[in-house]
CSV table of N, CA and C in Angstrom, one decimal:
chain,number,residue,atom,x,y,z
S,1,MET,N,-19.7,-42.3,19.5
S,1,MET,CA,-18.4,-42.9,19.5
S,1,MET,C,-18.2,-43.5,20.9
S,2,ALA,N,-17.8,-44.8,20.9
S,2,ALA,CA,-17.6,-45.5,22.1
S,2,ALA,C,-16.1,-45.5,22.5
S,3,TYR,N,-15.8,-45.2,23.7
S,3,TYR,CA,-14.5,-45.2,24.2
S,3,TYR,C,-14.3,-46.5,25.0
S,4,LYS,N,-13.1,-47.0,25.0
S,4,LYS,CA,-12.7,-48.1,25.8
S,4,LYS,C,-12.3,-47.6,27.2
S,5,LYS,N,-12.4,-48.5,28.1
S,5,LYS,CA,-12.1,-48.2,29.5
S,5,LYS,C,-10.6,-47.8,29.5
S,6,GLY,N,-10.3,-46.7,30.1
S,6,GLY,CA,-8.9,-46.2,30.2
S,6,GLY,C,-8.5,-45.2,29.1
S,7,ASP,N,-9.3,-45.0,28.1
S,7,ASP,CA,-9.0,-44.1,27.1
S,7,ASP,C,-8.9,-42.7,27.6
S,8,TYR,N,-9.7,-42.3,28.5
S,8,TYR,CA,-9.7,-40.9,29.1
S,8,TYR,C,-8.3,-40.7,29.7
S,9,ALA,N,-7.9,-41.6,30.5
S,9,ALA,CA,-6.7,-41.4,31.3
S,9,ALA,C,-5.5,-41.4,30.3
S,10,LYS,N,-5.5,-42.1,29.2
S,10,LYS,CA,-4.4,-42.1,28.3
S,10,LYS,C,-4.4,-40.9,27.4
S,11,TYR,N,-5.5,-40.5,26.9
S,11,TYR,CA,-5.5,-39.5,25.8
S,11,TYR,C,-6.2,-38.2,26.1
S,12,HIS,N,-7.2,-38.2,27.0
S,12,HIS,CA,-8.0,-37.0,27.2
S,12,HIS,C,-7.7,-36.2,28.5
S,13,LYS,N,-7.0,-36.8,29.4
S,13,LYS,CA,-6.8,-36.2,30.7
S,13,LYS,C,-5.5,-35.3,30.7
S,14,ASP,N,-4.7,-35.5,29.7
S,14,ASP,CA,-3.4,-34.7,29.6
S,14,ASP,C,-3.7,-33.2,29.4
S,15,LYS,N,-2.9,-32.4,30.0
S,15,LYS,CA,-3.1,-30.9,29.9
S,15,LYS,C,-3.1,-30.4,28.5
S,16,ASP,N,-2.2,-30.9,27.7
S,16,ASP,CA,-2.1,-30.5,26.3
S,16,ASP,C,-3.3,-30.9,25.5
S,17,SER,N,-3.8,-32.1,25.7
S,17,SER,CA,-5.0,-32.5,25.1
S,17,SER,C,-6.2,-31.6,25.4
S,18,LYS,N,-6.3,-31.2,26.7
S,18,LYS,CA,-7.4,-30.4,27.1
S,18,LYS,C,-7.3,-29.0,26.5
S,19,LYS,N,-6.1,-28.5,26.3
S,19,LYS,CA,-5.9,-27.2,25.7
S,19,LYS,C,-6.3,-27.3,24.2
S,20,GLN,N,-5.9,-28.3,23.5
S,20,GLN,CA,-6.2,-28.5,22.1
S,20,GLN,C,-7.7,-28.6,21.9
S,21,ARG,N,-8.4,-29.4,22.8
S,21,ARG,CA,-9.8,-29.6,22.7
S,21,ARG,C,-10.5,-28.3,22.9
S,22,ALA,N,-10.0,-27.5,23.9
S,22,ALA,CA,-10.6,-26.2,24.2
S,22,ALA,C,-10.5,-25.2,23.0
S,23,LEU,N,-9.4,-25.3,22.3
S,23,LEU,CA,-9.2,-24.5,21.1
S,23,LEU,C,-10.1,-24.9,20.0
S,24,ARG,N,-10.3,-26.2,19.8
S,24,ARG,CA,-11.2,-26.7,18.8
S,24,ARG,C,-12.6,-26.3,19.1
S,25,ASN,N,-13.0,-26.4,20.3
S,25,ASN,CA,-14.4,-25.9,20.7
S,25,ASN,C,-14.6,-24.4,20.5
S,26,LYS,N,-13.5,-23.7,20.8
S,26,LYS,CA,-13.6,-22.2,20.7
S,26,LYS,C,-13.8,-21.8,19.2
S,27,ASN,N,-13.0,-22.5,18.3
S,27,ASN,CA,-13.2,-22.2,16.9
S,27,ASN,C,-14.5,-22.6,16.4
S,28,ARG,N,-15.1,-23.7,16.9
S,28,ARG,CA,-16.4,-24.2,16.5
S,28,ARG,C,-17.5,-23.2,16.9
S,29,ARG,N,-17.4,-22.7,18.2
S,29,ARG,CA,-18.4,-21.8,18.7
S,29,ARG,C,-18.3,-20.5,17.9
S,30,ARG,N,-17.1,-20.0,17.6
S,30,ARG,CA,-16.9,-18.8,16.8
S,30,ARG,C,-17.6,-18.9,15.4
S,31,ALA,N,-17.4,-20.1,14.8
S,31,ALA,CA,-18.0,-20.3,13.5
S,31,ALA,C,-19.5,-20.4,13.6
S,32,ILE,N,-20.1,-20.9,14.7
S,32,ILE,CA,-21.5,-21.0,14.9
S,32,ILE,C,-22.1,-19.6,15.0
S,33,ARG,N,-21.4,-18.7,15.8
S,33,ARG,CA,-21.8,-17.4,16.0
S,33,ARG,C,-21.9,-16.6,14.7
S,34,ARG,N,-20.9,-16.9,13.8
S,34,ARG,CA,-20.8,-16.2,12.5
S,34,ARG,C,-21.8,-16.7,11.5
S,35,GLY,N,-22.4,-17.8,11.8
S,35,GLY,CA,-23.4,-18.4,10.9
S,35,GLY,C,-22.7,-19.3,9.8
S,36,ARG,N,-21.5,-19.7,10.0
S,36,ARG,CA,-20.8,-20.5,9.0
S,36,ARG,C,-21.1,-22.0,9.1
S,37,VAL,N,-21.5,-22.4,10.4
S,37,VAL,CA,-21.8,-23.8,10.6
S,37,VAL,C,-23.0,-23.8,11.5
S,38,LYS,N,-23.7,-25.0,11.6
S,38,LYS,CA,-24.8,-25.2,12.5
S,38,LYS,C,-24.5,-26.4,13.3
S,39,LYS,N,-25.1,-26.5,14.4
S,39,LYS,CA,-25.0,-27.7,15.3
S,39,LYS,C,-25.6,-28.9,14.5
S,40,GLY,N,-24.8,-30.0,14.5
S,40,GLY,CA,-25.2,-31.2,13.8
S,40,GLY,C,-25.1,-31.2,12.3
S,41,ASP,N,-24.4,-30.3,11.7
S,41,ASP,CA,-24.3,-30.2,10.2
S,41,ASP,C,-23.2,-31.1,9.7
S,42,LYS,N,-22.5,-31.8,10.6
S,42,LYS,CA,-21.4,-32.7,10.2
S,42,LYS,C,-20.3,-32.0,9.4
S,43,LYS,N,-20.1,-30.7,9.7
S,43,LYS,CA,-19.0,-29.9,9.0
S,43,LYS,C,-17.9,-29.8,10.1
S,44,HIS,N,-16.7,-29.7,9.6
S,44,HIS,CA,-15.5,-29.5,10.4
S,44,HIS,C,-14.8,-28.2,10.1
S,45,ILE,N,-14.1,-27.7,11.1
S,45,ILE,CA,-13.4,-26.5,11.0
S,45,ILE,C,-11.9,-26.9,10.7
S,46,ASP,N,-11.4,-26.6,9.5
S,46,ASP,CA,-10.2,-27.1,9.0
S,46,ASP,C,-9.1,-26.0,9.0
S,47,HIS,N,-7.9,-26.3,9.3
S,47,HIS,CA,-6.8,-25.4,9.3
S,47,HIS,C,-6.1,-25.5,7.9
S,48,LYS,N,-6.2,-24.5,7.1
S,48,LYS,CA,-5.7,-24.6,5.8
S,48,LYS,C,-4.2,-25.0,5.7
S,49,ASP,N,-3.4,-24.4,6.6
S,49,ASP,CA,-1.9,-24.8,6.6
S,49,ASP,C,-1.6,-26.0,7.3
S,50,GLY,N,-2.6,-26.7,8.0
S,50,GLY,CA,-2.3,-27.9,8.7
S,50,GLY,C,-1.7,-27.7,10.1
S,51,ASN,N,-1.5,-26.5,10.5
S,51,ASN,CA,-1.0,-26.2,11.8
S,51,ASN,C,-2.2,-25.9,12.8
S,52,PRO,N,-2.5,-26.8,13.7
S,52,PRO,CA,-3.6,-26.6,14.6
S,52,PRO,C,-3.5,-25.5,15.6
S,53,LYS,N,-2.3,-25.0,15.7
S,53,LYS,CA,-2.1,-23.9,16.6
S,53,LYS,C,-2.2,-22.5,16.0
S,54,ASN,N,-2.3,-22.5,14.6
S,54,ASN,CA,-2.6,-21.3,13.9
S,54,ASN,C,-4.1,-21.1,13.7
S,55,ASN,N,-4.7,-20.3,14.6
S,55,ASN,CA,-6.1,-20.1,14.6
S,55,ASN,C,-6.6,-18.8,14.1
S,56,SER,N,-5.8,-18.2,13.2
S,56,SER,CA,-6.2,-16.9,12.6
S,56,SER,C,-7.4,-17.1,11.7
S,57,LYS,N,-8.2,-16.1,11.5
S,57,LYS,CA,-9.4,-16.2,10.7
S,57,LYS,C,-9.0,-16.7,9.3
S,58,LYS,N,-7.9,-16.2,8.8
S,58,LYS,CA,-7.6,-16.5,7.4
S,58,LYS,C,-7.2,-18.0,7.2
S,59,ASN,N,-6.8,-18.6,8.3
S,59,ASN,CA,-6.3,-20.0,8.2
S,59,ASN,C,-7.4,-21.0,8.4
S,60,LEU,N,-8.6,-20.6,8.9
S,60,LEU,CA,-9.7,-21.5,9.2
S,60,LEU,C,-10.7,-21.5,8.0
S,61,ARG,N,-11.3,-22.7,7.8
S,61,ARG,CA,-12.3,-22.8,6.8
S,61,ARG,C,-13.2,-24.0,7.2
S,62,VAL,N,-14.4,-24.0,6.6
S,62,VAL,CA,-15.4,-25.0,6.9
S,62,VAL,C,-15.4,-26.0,5.8
S,63,VAL,N,-15.2,-27.3,6.1
S,63,VAL,CA,-15.2,-28.4,5.1
S,63,VAL,C,-16.0,-29.5,5.7
S,64,SER,N,-16.4,-30.4,4.8
S,64,SER,CA,-17.1,-31.6,5.2
S,64,SER,C,-16.1,-32.5,6.0
S,65,ALA,N,-16.7,-33.4,6.8
S,65,ALA,CA,-15.8,-34.3,7.6
S,65,ALA,C,-15.0,-35.2,6.6
S,66,LYS,N,-15.5,-35.6,5.5
S,66,LYS,CA,-14.8,-36.5,4.6
S,66,LYS,C,-13.6,-35.7,4.0
S,67,THR,N,-13.8,-34.5,3.7
S,67,THR,CA,-12.6,-33.7,3.1
S,67,THR,C,-11.6,-33.5,4.2
S,68,ASN,N,-12.0,-33.2,5.4
S,68,ASN,CA,-11.0,-33.0,6.5
S,68,ASN,C,-10.2,-34.3,6.8
S,69,ARG,N,-10.8,-35.4,6.7
S,69,ARG,CA,-10.1,-36.7,7.0
S,69,ARG,C,-9.1,-37.0,5.9
S,70,LYS,N,-9.4,-36.6,4.7
S,70,LYS,CA,-8.5,-36.9,3.6
S,70,LYS,C,-7.2,-36.3,3.8
S,71,LYS,N,-7.1,-35.1,4.4
S,71,LYS,CA,-5.9,-34.4,4.7
S,71,LYS,C,-4.9,-35.2,5.6
S,72,GLN,N,-5.5,-36.0,6.4
S,72,GLN,CA,-4.6,-36.7,7.5
S,72,GLN,C,-3.9,-37.9,7.0
């Protein structure tokens, strides 16, 4: 994915964005350790209730990228 010049400053440098990215990475690493996903499998970790701050085990599931994008 190619980013335009200035995208980092606009979207990725913000403290809230960094926290959200860290949580996404944490959930992904947890799923890898449990054997639910593999690196490069093009699967996403989805929040069943749509709340990205609710990271309980019961709220997370593995779905295809296509399925995850349909929700948005």
